[in-house]
Short mmCIF file of C-alpha atoms in Angstrom, two decimals:
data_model
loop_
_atom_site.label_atom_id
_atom_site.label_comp_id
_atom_site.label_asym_id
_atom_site.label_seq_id
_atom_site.Cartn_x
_atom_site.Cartn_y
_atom_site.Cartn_z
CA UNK L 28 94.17 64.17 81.83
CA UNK L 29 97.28 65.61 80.26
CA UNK L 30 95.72 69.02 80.63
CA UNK L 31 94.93 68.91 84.06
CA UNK L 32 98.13 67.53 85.26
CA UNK L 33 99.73 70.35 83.51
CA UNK L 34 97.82 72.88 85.10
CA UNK L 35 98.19 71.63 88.32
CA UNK L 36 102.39 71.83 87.89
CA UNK L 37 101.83 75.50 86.67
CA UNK L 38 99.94 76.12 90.13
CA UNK L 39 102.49 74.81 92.29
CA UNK L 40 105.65 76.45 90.18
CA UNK L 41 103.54 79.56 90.65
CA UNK L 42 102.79 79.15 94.31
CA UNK L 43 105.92 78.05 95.05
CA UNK L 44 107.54 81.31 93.53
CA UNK L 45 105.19 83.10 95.44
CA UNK L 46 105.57 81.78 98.31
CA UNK L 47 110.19 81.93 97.65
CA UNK L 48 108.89 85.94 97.06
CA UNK L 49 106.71 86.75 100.28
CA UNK L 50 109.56 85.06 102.86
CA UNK L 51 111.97 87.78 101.86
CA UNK L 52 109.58 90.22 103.51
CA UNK L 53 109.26 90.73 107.77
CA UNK L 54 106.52 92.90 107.97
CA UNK L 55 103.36 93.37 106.64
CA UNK L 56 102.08 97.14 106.60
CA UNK L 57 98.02 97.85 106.29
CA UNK L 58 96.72 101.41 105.98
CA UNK L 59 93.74 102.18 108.78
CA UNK L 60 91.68 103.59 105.44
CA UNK L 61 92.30 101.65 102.17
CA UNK L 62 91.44 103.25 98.76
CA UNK L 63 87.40 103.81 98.05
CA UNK L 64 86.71 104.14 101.94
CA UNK L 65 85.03 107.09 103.53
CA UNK L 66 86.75 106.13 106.80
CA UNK L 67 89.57 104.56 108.88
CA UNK L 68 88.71 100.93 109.29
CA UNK L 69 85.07 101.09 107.91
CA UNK L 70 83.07 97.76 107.93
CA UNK L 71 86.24 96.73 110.10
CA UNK L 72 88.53 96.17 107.11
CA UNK L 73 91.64 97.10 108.55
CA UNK L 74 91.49 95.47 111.35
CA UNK L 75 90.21 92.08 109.57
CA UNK L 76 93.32 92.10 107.15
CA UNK L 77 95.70 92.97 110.01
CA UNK L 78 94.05 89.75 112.15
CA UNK L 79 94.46 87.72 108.67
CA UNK L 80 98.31 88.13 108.58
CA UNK L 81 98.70 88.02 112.04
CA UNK L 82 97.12 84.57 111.95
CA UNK L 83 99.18 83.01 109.44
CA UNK L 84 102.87 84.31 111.15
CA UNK L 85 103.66 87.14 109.33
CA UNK L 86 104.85 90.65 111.91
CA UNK L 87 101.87 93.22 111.15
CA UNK L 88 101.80 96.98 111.55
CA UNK L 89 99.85 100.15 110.87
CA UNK L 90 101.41 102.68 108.49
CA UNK L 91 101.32 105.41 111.32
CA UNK L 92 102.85 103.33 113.76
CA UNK L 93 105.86 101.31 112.41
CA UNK L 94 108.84 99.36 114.51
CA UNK L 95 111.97 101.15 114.48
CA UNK L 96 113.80 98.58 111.89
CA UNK L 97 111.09 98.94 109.65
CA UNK L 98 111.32 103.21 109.98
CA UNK L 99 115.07 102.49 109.15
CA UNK L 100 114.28 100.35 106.42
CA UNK L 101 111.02 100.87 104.75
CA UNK L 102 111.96 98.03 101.93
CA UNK L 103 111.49 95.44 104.92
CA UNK L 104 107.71 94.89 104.68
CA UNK L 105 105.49 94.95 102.22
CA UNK L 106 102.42 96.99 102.31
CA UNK L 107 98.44 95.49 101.63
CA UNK L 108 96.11 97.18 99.23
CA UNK L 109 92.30 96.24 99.13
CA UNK L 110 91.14 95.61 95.56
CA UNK L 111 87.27 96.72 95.37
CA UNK L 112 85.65 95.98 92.28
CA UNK L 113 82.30 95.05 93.71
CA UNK L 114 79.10 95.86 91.64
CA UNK L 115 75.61 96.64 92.54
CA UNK L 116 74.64 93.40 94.37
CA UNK L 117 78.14 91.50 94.93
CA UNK L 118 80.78 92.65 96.79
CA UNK L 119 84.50 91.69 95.12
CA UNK L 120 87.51 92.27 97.11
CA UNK L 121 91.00 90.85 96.26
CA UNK L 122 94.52 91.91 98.20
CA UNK L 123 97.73 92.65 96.73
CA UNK L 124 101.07 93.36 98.08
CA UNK L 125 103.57 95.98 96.73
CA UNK L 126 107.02 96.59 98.19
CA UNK L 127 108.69 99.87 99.05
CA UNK L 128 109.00 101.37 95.32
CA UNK L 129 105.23 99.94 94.44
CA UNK L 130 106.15 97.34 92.76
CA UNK L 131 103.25 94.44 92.85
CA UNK L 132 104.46 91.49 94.59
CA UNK L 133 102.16 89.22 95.24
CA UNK L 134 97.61 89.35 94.63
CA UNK L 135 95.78 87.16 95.75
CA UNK L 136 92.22 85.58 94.20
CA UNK L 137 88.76 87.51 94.09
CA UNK L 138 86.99 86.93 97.01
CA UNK L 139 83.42 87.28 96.58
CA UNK L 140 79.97 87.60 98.72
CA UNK L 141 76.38 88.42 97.75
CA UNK L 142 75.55 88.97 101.65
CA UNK L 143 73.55 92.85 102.22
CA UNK L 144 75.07 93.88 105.35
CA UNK L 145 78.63 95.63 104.15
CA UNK L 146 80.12 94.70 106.89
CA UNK L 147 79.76 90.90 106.68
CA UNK L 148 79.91 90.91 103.16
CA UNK L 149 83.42 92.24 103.18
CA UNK L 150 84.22 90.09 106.13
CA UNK L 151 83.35 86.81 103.55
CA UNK L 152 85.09 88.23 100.75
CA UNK L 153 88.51 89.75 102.26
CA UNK L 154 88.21 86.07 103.79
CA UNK L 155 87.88 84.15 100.52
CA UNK L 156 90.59 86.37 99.06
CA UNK L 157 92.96 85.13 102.13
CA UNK L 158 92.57 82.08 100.52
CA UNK L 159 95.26 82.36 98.63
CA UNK L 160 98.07 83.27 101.49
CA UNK L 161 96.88 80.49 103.44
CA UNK L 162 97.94 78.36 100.80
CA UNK L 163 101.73 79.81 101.12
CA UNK L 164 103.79 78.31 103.78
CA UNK L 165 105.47 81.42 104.98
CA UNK L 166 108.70 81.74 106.96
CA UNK L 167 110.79 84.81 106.89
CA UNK L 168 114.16 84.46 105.51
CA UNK L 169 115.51 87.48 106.58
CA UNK L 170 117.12 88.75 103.14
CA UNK L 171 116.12 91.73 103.14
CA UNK L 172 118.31 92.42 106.10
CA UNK L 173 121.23 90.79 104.48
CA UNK L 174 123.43 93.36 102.38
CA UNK L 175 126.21 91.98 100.69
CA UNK L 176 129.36 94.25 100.30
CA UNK L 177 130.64 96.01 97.44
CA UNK L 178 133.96 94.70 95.97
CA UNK L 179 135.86 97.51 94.14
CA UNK L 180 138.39 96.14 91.80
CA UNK L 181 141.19 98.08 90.01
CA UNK L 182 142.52 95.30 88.05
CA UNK L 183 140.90 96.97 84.40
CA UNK L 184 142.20 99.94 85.35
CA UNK L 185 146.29 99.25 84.87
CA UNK L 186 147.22 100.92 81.51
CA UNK L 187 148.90 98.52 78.75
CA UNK L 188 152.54 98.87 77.91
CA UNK L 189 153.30 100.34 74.32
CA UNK L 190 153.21 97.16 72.33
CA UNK L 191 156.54 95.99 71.26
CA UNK L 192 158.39 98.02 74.05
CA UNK L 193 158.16 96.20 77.27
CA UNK L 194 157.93 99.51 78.61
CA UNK L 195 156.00 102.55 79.43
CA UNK L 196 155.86 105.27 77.25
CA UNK L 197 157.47 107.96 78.89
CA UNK L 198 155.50 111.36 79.12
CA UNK L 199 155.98 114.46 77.00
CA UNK L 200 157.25 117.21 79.73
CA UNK L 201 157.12 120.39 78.33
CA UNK L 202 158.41 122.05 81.81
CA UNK L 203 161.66 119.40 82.76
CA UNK L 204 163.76 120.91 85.37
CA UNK L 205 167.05 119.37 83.15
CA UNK L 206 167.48 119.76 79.23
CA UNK L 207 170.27 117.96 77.49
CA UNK L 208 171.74 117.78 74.42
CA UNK L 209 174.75 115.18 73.41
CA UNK L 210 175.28 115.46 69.33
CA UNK L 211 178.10 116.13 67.31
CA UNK L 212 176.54 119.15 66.28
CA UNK L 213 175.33 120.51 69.49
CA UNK L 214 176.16 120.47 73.59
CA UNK L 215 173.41 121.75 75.61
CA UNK L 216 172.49 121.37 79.41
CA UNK L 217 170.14 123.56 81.44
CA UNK L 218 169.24 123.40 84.50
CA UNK L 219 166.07 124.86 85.67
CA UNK L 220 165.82 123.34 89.28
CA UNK L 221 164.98 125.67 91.95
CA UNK L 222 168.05 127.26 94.25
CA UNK L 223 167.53 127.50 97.51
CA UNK L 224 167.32 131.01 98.74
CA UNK L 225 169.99 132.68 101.04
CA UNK L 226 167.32 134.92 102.43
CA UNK L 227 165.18 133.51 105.58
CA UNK L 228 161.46 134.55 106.63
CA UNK L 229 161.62 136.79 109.97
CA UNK L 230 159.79 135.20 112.82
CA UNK L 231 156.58 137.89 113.86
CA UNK L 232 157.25 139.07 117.03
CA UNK L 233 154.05 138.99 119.40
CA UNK L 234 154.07 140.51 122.54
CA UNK L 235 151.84 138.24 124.74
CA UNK L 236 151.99 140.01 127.88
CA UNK L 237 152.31 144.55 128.73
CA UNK L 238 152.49 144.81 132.16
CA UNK L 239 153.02 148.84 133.84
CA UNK L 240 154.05 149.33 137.45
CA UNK L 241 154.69 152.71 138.34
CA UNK L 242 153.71 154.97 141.08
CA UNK L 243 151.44 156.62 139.22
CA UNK L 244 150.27 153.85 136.92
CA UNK L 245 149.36 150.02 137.71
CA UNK L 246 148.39 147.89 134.20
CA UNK L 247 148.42 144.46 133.16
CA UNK L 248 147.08 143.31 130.05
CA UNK L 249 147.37 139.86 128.97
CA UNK L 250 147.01 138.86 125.14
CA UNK L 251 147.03 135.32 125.19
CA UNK L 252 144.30 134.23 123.22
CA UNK L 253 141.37 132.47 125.09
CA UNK L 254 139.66 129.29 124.28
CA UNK L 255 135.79 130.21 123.79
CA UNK L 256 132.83 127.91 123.84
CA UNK L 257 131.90 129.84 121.01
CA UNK L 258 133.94 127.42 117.99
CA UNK L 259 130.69 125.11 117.05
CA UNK L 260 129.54 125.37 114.39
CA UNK L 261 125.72 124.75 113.89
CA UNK L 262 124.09 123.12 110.47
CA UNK L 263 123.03 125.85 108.33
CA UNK L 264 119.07 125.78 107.72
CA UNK L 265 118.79 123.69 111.17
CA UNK L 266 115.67 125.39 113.01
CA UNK L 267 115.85 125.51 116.74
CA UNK L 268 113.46 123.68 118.49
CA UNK L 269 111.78 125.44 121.17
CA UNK L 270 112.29 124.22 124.64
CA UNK L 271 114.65 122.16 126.91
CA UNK L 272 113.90 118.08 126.32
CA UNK L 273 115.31 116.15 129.32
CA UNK L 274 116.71 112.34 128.05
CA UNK L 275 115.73 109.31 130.20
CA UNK L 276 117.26 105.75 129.63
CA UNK L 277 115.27 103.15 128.28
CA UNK L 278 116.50 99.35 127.25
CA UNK L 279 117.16 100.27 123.52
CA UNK L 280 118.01 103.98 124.14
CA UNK L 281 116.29 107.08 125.30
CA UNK L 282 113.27 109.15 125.37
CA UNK L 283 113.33 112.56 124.85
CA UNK L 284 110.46 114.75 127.13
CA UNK L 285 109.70 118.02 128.07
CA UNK L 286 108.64 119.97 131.00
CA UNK L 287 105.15 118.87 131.12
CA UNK L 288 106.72 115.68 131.40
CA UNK L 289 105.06 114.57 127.94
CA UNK L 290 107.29 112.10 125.47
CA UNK L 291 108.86 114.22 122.14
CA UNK L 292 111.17 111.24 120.80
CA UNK L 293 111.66 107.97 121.61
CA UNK L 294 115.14 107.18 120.66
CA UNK L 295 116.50 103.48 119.62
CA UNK L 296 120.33 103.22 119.56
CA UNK L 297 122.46 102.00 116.44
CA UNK L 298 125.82 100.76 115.65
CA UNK L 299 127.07 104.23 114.86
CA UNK L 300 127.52 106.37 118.49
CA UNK L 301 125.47 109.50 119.25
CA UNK L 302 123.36 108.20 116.18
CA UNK L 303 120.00 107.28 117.10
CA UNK L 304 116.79 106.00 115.04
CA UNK L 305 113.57 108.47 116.21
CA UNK L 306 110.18 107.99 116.10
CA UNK L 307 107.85 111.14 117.34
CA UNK L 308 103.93 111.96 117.57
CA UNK L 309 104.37 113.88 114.29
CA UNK L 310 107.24 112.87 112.80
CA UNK L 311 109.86 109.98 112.36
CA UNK L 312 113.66 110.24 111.08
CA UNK L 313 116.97 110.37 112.89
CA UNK L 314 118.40 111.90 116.30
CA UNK L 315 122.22 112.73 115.85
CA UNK L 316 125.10 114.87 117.35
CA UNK L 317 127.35 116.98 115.02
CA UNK L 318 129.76 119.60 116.20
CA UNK L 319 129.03 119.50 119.67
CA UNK L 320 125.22 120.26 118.94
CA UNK L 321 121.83 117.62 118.81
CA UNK L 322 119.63 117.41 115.54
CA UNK L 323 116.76 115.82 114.38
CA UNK L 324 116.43 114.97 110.81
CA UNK L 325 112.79 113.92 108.96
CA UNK L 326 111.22 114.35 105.87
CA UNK L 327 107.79 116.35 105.33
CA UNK L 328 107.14 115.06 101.80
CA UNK L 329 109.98 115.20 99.69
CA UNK L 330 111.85 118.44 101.92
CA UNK L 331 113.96 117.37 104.49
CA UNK L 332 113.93 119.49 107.87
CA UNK L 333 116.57 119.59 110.04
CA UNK L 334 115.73 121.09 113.73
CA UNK L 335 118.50 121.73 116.99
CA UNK L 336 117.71 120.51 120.00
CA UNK L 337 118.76 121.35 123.58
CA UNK L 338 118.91 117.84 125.35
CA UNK L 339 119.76 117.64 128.62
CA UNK L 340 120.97 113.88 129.57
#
């Protein structure tokens, strides 16, 4: 009896941790093809576990088709691999939940199912597996929005007095302006401070304006210099984007199309002006203007490519 009381307590601390671990998260991301699979959503497996988490309350998404906060902040959900271990005549499948640097979170029990079809086999075991988050009571907490600021203190940084002192030692100057010398034996001063200098700095002469107005002659030439339009200054490496994209309002922000009229960029506003979160067709990353001129900002892999745009709002 001892035993099984004991193992019991172990089951709740561990649910209970589990359960403290999954609330931190807000979104839950499922590829359209998990690992193994020939194709997006075969035997409906994506769409199952998406239905599954949508169920119990938690904010679901595809991996090619993310909110904006969640494009801003990757570390805000947590995405769901399918476990496969399933043998000859019994399908296994368990779930398990890593967060934005792949570290495992949370995996749930083996589900298992000795049906033929594929498709309703996997639908009994992904099911059976779910098990296991239906037994969590989630609510998001919303910590991984919370940041809390960096304090910066100097206070280790004050340098001790000499010991025995009370004061500072005073530095070694090789170069002092004043030398002095008050023994019996010697009298010294020098003084190496700077003396101002009689002579003053002549003031260039520019001759702004020539005019000529004779009979035979009529000139005017004016050498003020002009402001030009010429004085920004565009990111080096940033790759003009062909074409003019025309802005239209929407509640959060803008989207960006072109002539066709087709949508580029949808743009979400942020706290920070002429700084916008952008999600594209092919491509997601950041809208900003810098210098008088518009970029757009995404990675391709690891390289990060910067492209000018020509918005017209």
């Amino acid at each position: 009896m001892k035993h099984l009381f004991l193992a019991l307590f172990l089951m709740a601390g561990l649910s209970g941790m589990a359960q403290a671990q999954l609330n931190d998260y807000k979104y839950i991301i499922v590829p359209k093809k998990f690992d193994g699979f020939k194709k997006e959503n075969q035997y409906q497996t994506s769409t199952l576990v998406k239905h599954l988490f949508t169920q119990k309350g938690f904010e679901t998404a595809y991996e090619d088709d993310l909110p904006f906060d969640l494009v801003a902040n990757r570390c805000l959900g947590l995405t769901v691999y399918l476990i496969d271990d399933s043998s000859m005549f019994t399908t296994k499948a368990s779930l398990k939940l890593e967060d934005c640097l792949g570290k495992e979170v949370f995996t749930t029990q083996e589900g298992r199912s000795k049906i033929k079809d594929f498709k309703d086999s996997y639908n009994e075991a992904i099911r059976e597996a779910f098990n296991s988050i239906l037994a969590l009571n989630y609510v998001y907490s919303g910590k991984a929005e919370n940041t809390d600021p960096v304090t910066v203190s100097f206070r280790d940084d004050v340098k001790r007095l000499e010991a025995g002192t009370g004061q500072a030692p005073k530095p070694k100057n090789s170069n002092a302006m004043v030398e002095q010398q008050a023994t019996t034996e010697n009298q010294l001063y020098k003084d190496r401070r700077p003396v101002p200098s009689d002579f003053t700095k002549g003031e260039e002469k520019r001759e702004m304006v020539k005019q000529m107005a004779t009979r035979e002659q009529q000139r005017y030439e004016d050498k003020t210099p002009q402001a030009t339009d010429k004085s920004v200054v565009p990111i080096a490496n940033a790759k003009p984007r062909e074409g003019v994209l025309y802005a239209q309002e929407t509640e959060n922000g803008y989207q960006l199309v072109d002539s066709t009229p087709k949508i580029v960029l949808r743009l979400q506003k942020t706290s920070v002006p002429n700084y916008f979160i952008a999600k594209g067709d092919d491509a997601s990353g950041t809208v900003f203007e810098k210098n008088g001129n518009w970029y757009f900002e995404y990675y391709v892999g690891d390289k990060l490519v910067t492209e000018m745009l020509e918005i017209k709002f």
